[in-house]
Short mmCIF file of C-alpha atoms in Angstrom, two decimals:
data_model
loop_
_atom_site.label_atom_id
_atom_site.label_comp_id
_atom_site.label_asym_id
_atom_site.label_seq_id
_atom_site.Cartn_x
_atom_site.Cartn_y
_atom_site.Cartn_z
CA MET A 13 5.87 79.90 159.31
CA PRO A 14 6.94 83.48 159.82
CA ARG A 15 9.75 84.15 162.21
CA GLN A 16 9.01 86.13 165.34
CA LEU A 17 9.04 89.88 164.83
CA GLY A 18 11.85 91.88 166.38
CA GLU A 19 11.08 94.46 169.07
CA LEU A 20 10.89 97.45 166.73
CA GLU A 21 9.10 95.46 164.01
CA ASP A 22 6.52 94.44 166.60
CA ALA A 23 6.07 98.05 167.77
CA VAL A 24 5.45 99.14 164.18
CA MET A 25 3.15 96.21 163.33
CA THR A 26 1.19 96.79 166.55
CA ARG A 27 0.21 100.20 165.25
CA VAL A 28 -0.61 98.90 161.77
CA TRP A 29 -2.79 96.15 163.29
CA GLN A 30 -4.48 98.43 165.84
CA TRP A 31 -5.29 101.19 163.39
CA ASN A 32 -6.55 98.66 160.82
CA ARG A 33 -6.18 101.09 157.92
CA PRO A 34 -3.45 102.19 155.52
CA VAL A 35 -0.77 104.11 157.44
CA THR A 36 2.15 106.33 156.50
CA VAL A 37 5.67 106.32 157.87
CA ARG A 38 4.99 109.76 159.35
CA GLU A 39 1.92 108.52 161.30
CA VAL A 40 3.82 105.57 162.75
CA LEU A 41 6.81 107.78 163.53
CA GLU A 42 4.74 110.35 165.41
CA ASP A 43 3.06 107.66 167.49
CA LEU A 44 6.34 105.88 168.27
CA GLN A 45 7.97 109.19 169.27
CA GLN A 46 5.55 109.39 172.20
CA GLU A 47 7.44 106.42 173.71
CA ARG A 48 10.98 106.72 172.35
CA SER A 49 13.37 108.80 170.33
CA ILE A 50 13.39 107.42 166.80
CA ALA A 51 14.27 108.75 163.34
CA TYR A 52 11.98 108.91 160.32
CA THR A 53 14.48 106.87 158.29
CA THR A 54 14.46 104.12 160.91
CA VAL A 55 10.67 103.74 160.73
CA MET A 56 10.83 103.92 156.93
CA THR A 57 13.45 101.15 156.88
CA VAL A 58 11.42 98.96 159.27
CA LEU A 59 8.27 99.35 157.15
CA ASP A 60 10.26 98.62 153.98
CA ASN A 61 11.70 95.49 155.63
CA LEU A 62 8.21 94.42 156.74
CA HIS A 63 7.03 94.90 153.16
CA GLN A 64 9.89 92.79 151.79
CA LYS A 65 9.12 90.07 154.35
CA GLY A 66 5.45 90.05 153.33
CA TRP A 67 3.97 91.48 156.54
CA VAL A 68 2.57 94.61 154.89
CA ARG A 69 1.60 95.66 151.39
CA ARG A 70 2.06 99.22 150.22
CA GLU A 71 0.50 101.60 147.75
CA VAL A 72 1.94 104.84 146.46
CA GLU A 73 0.10 107.98 147.51
CA GLY A 74 1.77 111.12 146.24
CA ARG A 75 5.43 110.90 147.18
CA ALA A 76 4.89 108.44 150.02
CA TYR A 77 3.62 104.93 150.61
CA ARG A 78 0.63 103.83 152.63
CA TYR A 79 1.15 100.48 154.35
CA THR A 80 -1.54 97.92 155.19
CA ALA A 81 -1.20 94.68 157.19
CA VAL A 82 -1.38 91.51 155.11
CA SER A 83 -2.57 89.41 158.05
CA THR A 84 -3.98 89.93 161.55
CA ARG A 85 -2.18 89.87 164.87
CA ALA A 86 -4.31 86.84 165.79
CA ALA A 87 -3.07 84.94 162.74
CA TYR A 88 0.53 85.90 163.58
CA SER A 89 0.12 84.72 167.19
CA ALA A 90 -1.52 81.48 166.06
CA ALA A 91 1.34 80.77 163.66
CA LEU A 92 3.91 81.32 166.43
CA MET A 93 2.01 79.02 168.81
CA ASN A 94 1.65 76.36 166.14
CA GLU A 95 5.36 76.49 165.33
CA ALA A 96 6.34 76.22 169.00
CA TRP A 97 3.98 73.31 169.54
CA ALA A 98 5.19 71.52 166.40
CA GLN A 99 8.78 71.67 167.66
CA SER A 100 7.92 69.78 170.86
CA ASP A 101 8.93 66.13 171.13
CA ASN A 102 5.88 65.60 173.35
CA PRO A 103 3.02 67.86 172.17
CA ALA A 104 0.58 66.65 174.85
CA ALA A 105 3.03 67.45 177.65
CA ALA A 106 3.75 70.83 176.07
CA LEU A 107 0.03 71.63 176.06
CA VAL A 108 -0.38 70.55 179.68
CA ALA A 109 2.55 72.78 180.68
CA PHE A 110 1.12 75.65 178.62
CA PHE A 111 -2.32 75.29 180.22
CA GLY A 112 -0.64 75.33 183.63
CA MET A 113 0.83 78.76 182.84
CA MET A 114 -2.53 80.25 181.85
CA SER A 115 -4.54 82.64 183.96
CA PRO A 116 -8.20 81.85 184.64
CA GLU A 117 -9.14 84.47 182.02
CA GLN A 118 -6.88 82.82 179.45
CA ARG A 119 -8.36 79.40 180.20
CA GLU A 120 -11.85 80.82 179.75
CA ALA A 121 -10.80 82.32 176.41
CA LEU A 122 -9.37 78.94 175.41
CA GLU A 123 -12.61 77.18 176.31
CA ASP A 124 -14.54 79.72 174.23
CA ALA A 125 -12.17 79.18 171.30
CA VAL A 126 -12.55 75.39 171.48
CA ARG A 127 -16.34 75.76 171.56
CA ILE A 128 -16.22 78.00 168.47
CA ALA A 129 -13.82 75.67 166.66
CA ARG A 130 -16.05 72.67 167.36
CA ARG A 131 -19.13 74.54 166.20
CA ASP A 132 -17.42 75.65 162.98
CA THR A 133 -16.16 72.21 161.93
CA PRO A 134 -18.38 70.14 159.62
CA GLU A 135 -17.75 66.99 161.70
CA ALA A 136 -19.30 68.66 164.75
CA ALA A 137 -22.55 69.52 163.01
CA PRO A 138 -25.50 67.22 163.82
CA PRO A 139 -26.65 65.04 160.93
CA PRO A 140 -29.54 66.48 158.89
CA ALA A 141 -33.00 65.32 159.91
CA GLU A 142 -34.21 62.52 157.71
CA THR A 143 -37.57 62.75 156.00
CA PRO A 144 -39.57 59.50 155.94
CA GLU A 145 -39.91 57.92 152.54
CA GLY A 146 -42.93 59.00 150.62
CA GLY A 147 -42.36 62.67 151.50
CA GLU A 148 -44.27 62.52 154.79
CA GLY A 149 -42.79 64.98 157.23
CA ALA A 150 -44.28 67.65 159.42
CA GLY A 151 -46.94 68.37 156.80
CA GLY A 152 -47.88 64.69 156.26
CA PRO A 153 -51.28 63.02 156.64
CA GLY A 154 -53.50 64.09 159.51
CA ARG A 155 -52.16 67.65 159.55
#
């Protein structure tokens, strides 16, 4: 399970995830500078650290690197939630407390997610229709 990203790591990864394409240090720097004063070398160090931690992969382009996310923000969030839930001594109570903190919109999203998860699991699929012995089905005698 990956550890939670630090504040600056999260700000950098947010851009990498949102843009969903290979990015340069310069691109991330220019976007971050709209919110805060930050040096090129700081962003370069953060992206290098994220590469070493396995969050991004990089490819050389000229004299610079282009960085691409290895995973999605959704996968990162899911891993954090799973880790937090696994650490509980009473997972059911933790879920009840978590649900109590959710907004109506979040609960609706959860219900949608459960529906999708149930639909995508093989156990939830209805059994295949059986064909009567002798090969008689919809095209059998009398049709």
